[in-house]
Short mmCIF file of C-alpha atoms in Angstrom, two decimals:
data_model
loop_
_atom_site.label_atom_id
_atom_site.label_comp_id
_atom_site.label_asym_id
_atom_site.label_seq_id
_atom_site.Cartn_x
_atom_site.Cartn_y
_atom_site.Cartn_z
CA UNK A 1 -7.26 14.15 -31.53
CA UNK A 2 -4.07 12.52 -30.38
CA UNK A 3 -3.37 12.44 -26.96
CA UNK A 4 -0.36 14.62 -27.25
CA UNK A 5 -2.04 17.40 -28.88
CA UNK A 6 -5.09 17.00 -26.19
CA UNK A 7 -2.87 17.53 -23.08
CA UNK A 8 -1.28 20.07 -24.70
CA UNK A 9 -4.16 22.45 -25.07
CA UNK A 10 -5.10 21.07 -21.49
CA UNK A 11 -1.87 22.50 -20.15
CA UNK A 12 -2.68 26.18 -22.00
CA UNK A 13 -6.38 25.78 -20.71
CA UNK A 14 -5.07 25.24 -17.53
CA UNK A 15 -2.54 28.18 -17.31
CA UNK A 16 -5.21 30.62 -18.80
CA UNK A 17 -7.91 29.42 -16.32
CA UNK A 18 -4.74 30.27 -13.20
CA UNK A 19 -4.52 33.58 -14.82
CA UNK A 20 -8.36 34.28 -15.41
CA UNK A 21 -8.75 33.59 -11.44
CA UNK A 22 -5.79 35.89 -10.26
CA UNK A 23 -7.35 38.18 -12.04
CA UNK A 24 -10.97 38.02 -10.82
CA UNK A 25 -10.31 36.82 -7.47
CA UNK A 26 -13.39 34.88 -7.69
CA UNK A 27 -14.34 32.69 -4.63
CA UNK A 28 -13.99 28.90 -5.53
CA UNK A 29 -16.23 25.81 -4.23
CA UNK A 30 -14.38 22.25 -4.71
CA UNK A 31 -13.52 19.12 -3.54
CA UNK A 32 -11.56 16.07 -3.08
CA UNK A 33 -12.55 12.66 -2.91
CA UNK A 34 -10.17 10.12 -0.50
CA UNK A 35 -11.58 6.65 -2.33
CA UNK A 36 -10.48 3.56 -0.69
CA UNK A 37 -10.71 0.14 -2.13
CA UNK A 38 -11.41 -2.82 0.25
CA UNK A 39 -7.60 -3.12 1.20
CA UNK A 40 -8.07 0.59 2.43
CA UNK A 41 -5.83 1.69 -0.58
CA UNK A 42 -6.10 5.40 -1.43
CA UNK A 43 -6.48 6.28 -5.16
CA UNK A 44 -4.05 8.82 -6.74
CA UNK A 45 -4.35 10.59 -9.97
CA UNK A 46 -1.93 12.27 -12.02
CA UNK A 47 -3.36 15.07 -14.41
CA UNK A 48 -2.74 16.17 -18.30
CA UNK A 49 -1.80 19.69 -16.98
CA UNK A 50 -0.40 21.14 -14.48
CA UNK A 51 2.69 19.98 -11.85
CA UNK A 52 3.51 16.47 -12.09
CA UNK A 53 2.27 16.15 -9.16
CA UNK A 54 -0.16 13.11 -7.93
CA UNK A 55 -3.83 14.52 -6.22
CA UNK A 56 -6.95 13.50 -5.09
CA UNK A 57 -9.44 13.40 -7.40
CA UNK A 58 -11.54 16.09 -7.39
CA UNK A 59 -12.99 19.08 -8.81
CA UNK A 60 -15.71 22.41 -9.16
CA UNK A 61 -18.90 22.30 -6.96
CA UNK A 62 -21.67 22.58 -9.77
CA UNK A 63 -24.95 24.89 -8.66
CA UNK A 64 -27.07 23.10 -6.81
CA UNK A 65 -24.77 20.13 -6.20
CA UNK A 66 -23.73 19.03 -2.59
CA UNK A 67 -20.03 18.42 -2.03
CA UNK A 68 -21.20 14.72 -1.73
CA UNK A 69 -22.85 14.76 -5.07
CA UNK A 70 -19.89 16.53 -6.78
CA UNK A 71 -17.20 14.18 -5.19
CA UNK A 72 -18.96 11.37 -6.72
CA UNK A 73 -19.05 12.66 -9.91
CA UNK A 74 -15.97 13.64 -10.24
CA UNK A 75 -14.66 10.09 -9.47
CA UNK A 76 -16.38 8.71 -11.91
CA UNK A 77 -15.48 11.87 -14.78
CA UNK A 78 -12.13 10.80 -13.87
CA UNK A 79 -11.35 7.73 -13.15
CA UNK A 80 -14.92 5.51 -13.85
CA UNK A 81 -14.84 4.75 -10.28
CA UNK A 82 -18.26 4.65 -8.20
CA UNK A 83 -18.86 4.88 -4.38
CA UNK A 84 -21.90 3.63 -2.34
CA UNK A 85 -21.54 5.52 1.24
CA UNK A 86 -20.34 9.02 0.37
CA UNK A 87 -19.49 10.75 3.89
CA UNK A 88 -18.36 14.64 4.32
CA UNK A 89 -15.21 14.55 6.37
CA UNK A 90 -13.56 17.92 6.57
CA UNK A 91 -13.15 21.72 4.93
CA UNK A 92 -10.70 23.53 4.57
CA UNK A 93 -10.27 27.24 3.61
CA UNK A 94 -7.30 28.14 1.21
CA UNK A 95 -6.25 30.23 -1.62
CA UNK A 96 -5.92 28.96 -5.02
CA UNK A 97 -4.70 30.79 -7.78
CA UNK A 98 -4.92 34.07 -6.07
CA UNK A 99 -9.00 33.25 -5.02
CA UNK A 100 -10.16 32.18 -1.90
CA UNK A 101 -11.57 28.71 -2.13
CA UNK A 102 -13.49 26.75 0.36
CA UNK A 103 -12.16 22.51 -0.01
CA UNK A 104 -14.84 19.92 1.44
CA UNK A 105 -12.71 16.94 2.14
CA UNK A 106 -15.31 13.82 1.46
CA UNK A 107 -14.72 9.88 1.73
CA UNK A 108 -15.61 6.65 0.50
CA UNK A 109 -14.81 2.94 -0.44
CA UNK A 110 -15.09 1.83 -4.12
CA UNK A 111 -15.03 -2.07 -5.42
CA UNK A 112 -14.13 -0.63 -8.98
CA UNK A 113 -10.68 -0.27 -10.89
CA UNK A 114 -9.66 2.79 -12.02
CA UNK A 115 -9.66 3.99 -15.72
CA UNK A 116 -8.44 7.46 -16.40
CA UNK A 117 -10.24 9.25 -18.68
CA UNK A 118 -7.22 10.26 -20.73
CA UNK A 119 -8.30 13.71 -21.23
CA UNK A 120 -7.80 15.46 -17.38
CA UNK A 121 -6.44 12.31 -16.04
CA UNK A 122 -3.68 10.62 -17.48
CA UNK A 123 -2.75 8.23 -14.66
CA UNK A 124 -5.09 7.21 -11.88
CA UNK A 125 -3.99 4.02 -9.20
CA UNK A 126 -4.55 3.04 -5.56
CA UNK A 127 -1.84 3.00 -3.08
CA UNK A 128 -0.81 1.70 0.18
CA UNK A 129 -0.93 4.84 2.62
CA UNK A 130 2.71 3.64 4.09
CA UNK A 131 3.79 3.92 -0.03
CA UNK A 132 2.49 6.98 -1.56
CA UNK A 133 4.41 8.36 -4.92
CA UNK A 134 6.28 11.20 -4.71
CA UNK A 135 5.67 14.37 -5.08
CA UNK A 136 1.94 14.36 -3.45
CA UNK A 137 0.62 18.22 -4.46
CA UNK A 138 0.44 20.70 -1.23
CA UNK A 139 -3.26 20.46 -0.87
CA UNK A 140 -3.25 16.31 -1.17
CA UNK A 141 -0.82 16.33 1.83
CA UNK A 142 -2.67 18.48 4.00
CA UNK A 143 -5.59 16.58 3.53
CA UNK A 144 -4.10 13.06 3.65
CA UNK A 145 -2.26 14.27 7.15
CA UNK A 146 -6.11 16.05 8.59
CA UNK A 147 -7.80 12.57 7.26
CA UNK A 148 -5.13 10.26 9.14
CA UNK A 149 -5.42 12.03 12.30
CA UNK A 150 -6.86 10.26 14.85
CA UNK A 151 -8.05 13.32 16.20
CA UNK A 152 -10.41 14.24 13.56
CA UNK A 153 -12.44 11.43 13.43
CA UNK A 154 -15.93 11.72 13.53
CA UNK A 155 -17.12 9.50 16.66
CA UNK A 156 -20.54 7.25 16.14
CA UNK A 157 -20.11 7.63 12.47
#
């Protein structure tokens, strides 16, 4: 199916999914993963749906998966990227789509170069943290700003 055609029934899945959860008010479990590469990067992704907006990636908690475990694989759904030391570093509860939806926040460094998948993720790159793109979603700031705080880091860790 060419690409065109693809994001354009991602972009219709995606509205009807918004519309399905105002609906149902359904809680929500997900997460975001803040990868680093060695030059303490942070990798970006832009979706096929959706603002134009760059995020996190990220994604659905699956039954019986750990926020760890989920984070992980979403990287690698999304952009082929793989972490070794996957740490838990924050929550956050928010509202998305009209449901309320619990965030875990999780971290890690990754030697590997990014390759969206094309489908979900049409661009995917790692940035300097004093150069991000423009316009970072909502929920990416607030988590970029609660990760960068010197206040919220975990001490022994």
């Amino acid at each position: 199916m060419p690409d065109r055609m693809r994001w354009g029934l991602m972009r219709v899945a995606h509205t009807l999914r918004h519309r399905w959860r105002q609906w149902r008010k359904t809680p929500l479990e997900g997460v975001s993963m803040i990868a680093r590469d060695l030059d303490g990067r942070i990798l970006l992704v832009r979706h096929s749906y959706g603002p134009r907006a760059w995020y996190f990636p990220g994604g659905g908690i699956r039954k019986g998966e750990t926020p760890e475990e989920a984070a992980g694989r979403e990287l690698k759904e999304e952009t082929g990227c793989e972490c070794d030391g996957v740490f838990l570093v924050g929550r956050f509860e928010e509202e998305v789509s009209g449901s309320p939806h619990t965030a875990y926040v999780v971290t890690c460094v990754t030697h590997d170069v990014p390759r969206p998948d094309r489908r979900e993720v049409v661009e995917a790159r790692f940035f300097p943290t004093h150069s991000l793109p423009e316009p970072l979603s909502p929920h990416t700031a607030a988590r970029l700003r609660f990760f960068q705080d010197p206040r919220n880091i975990v001490r022994g860790a």
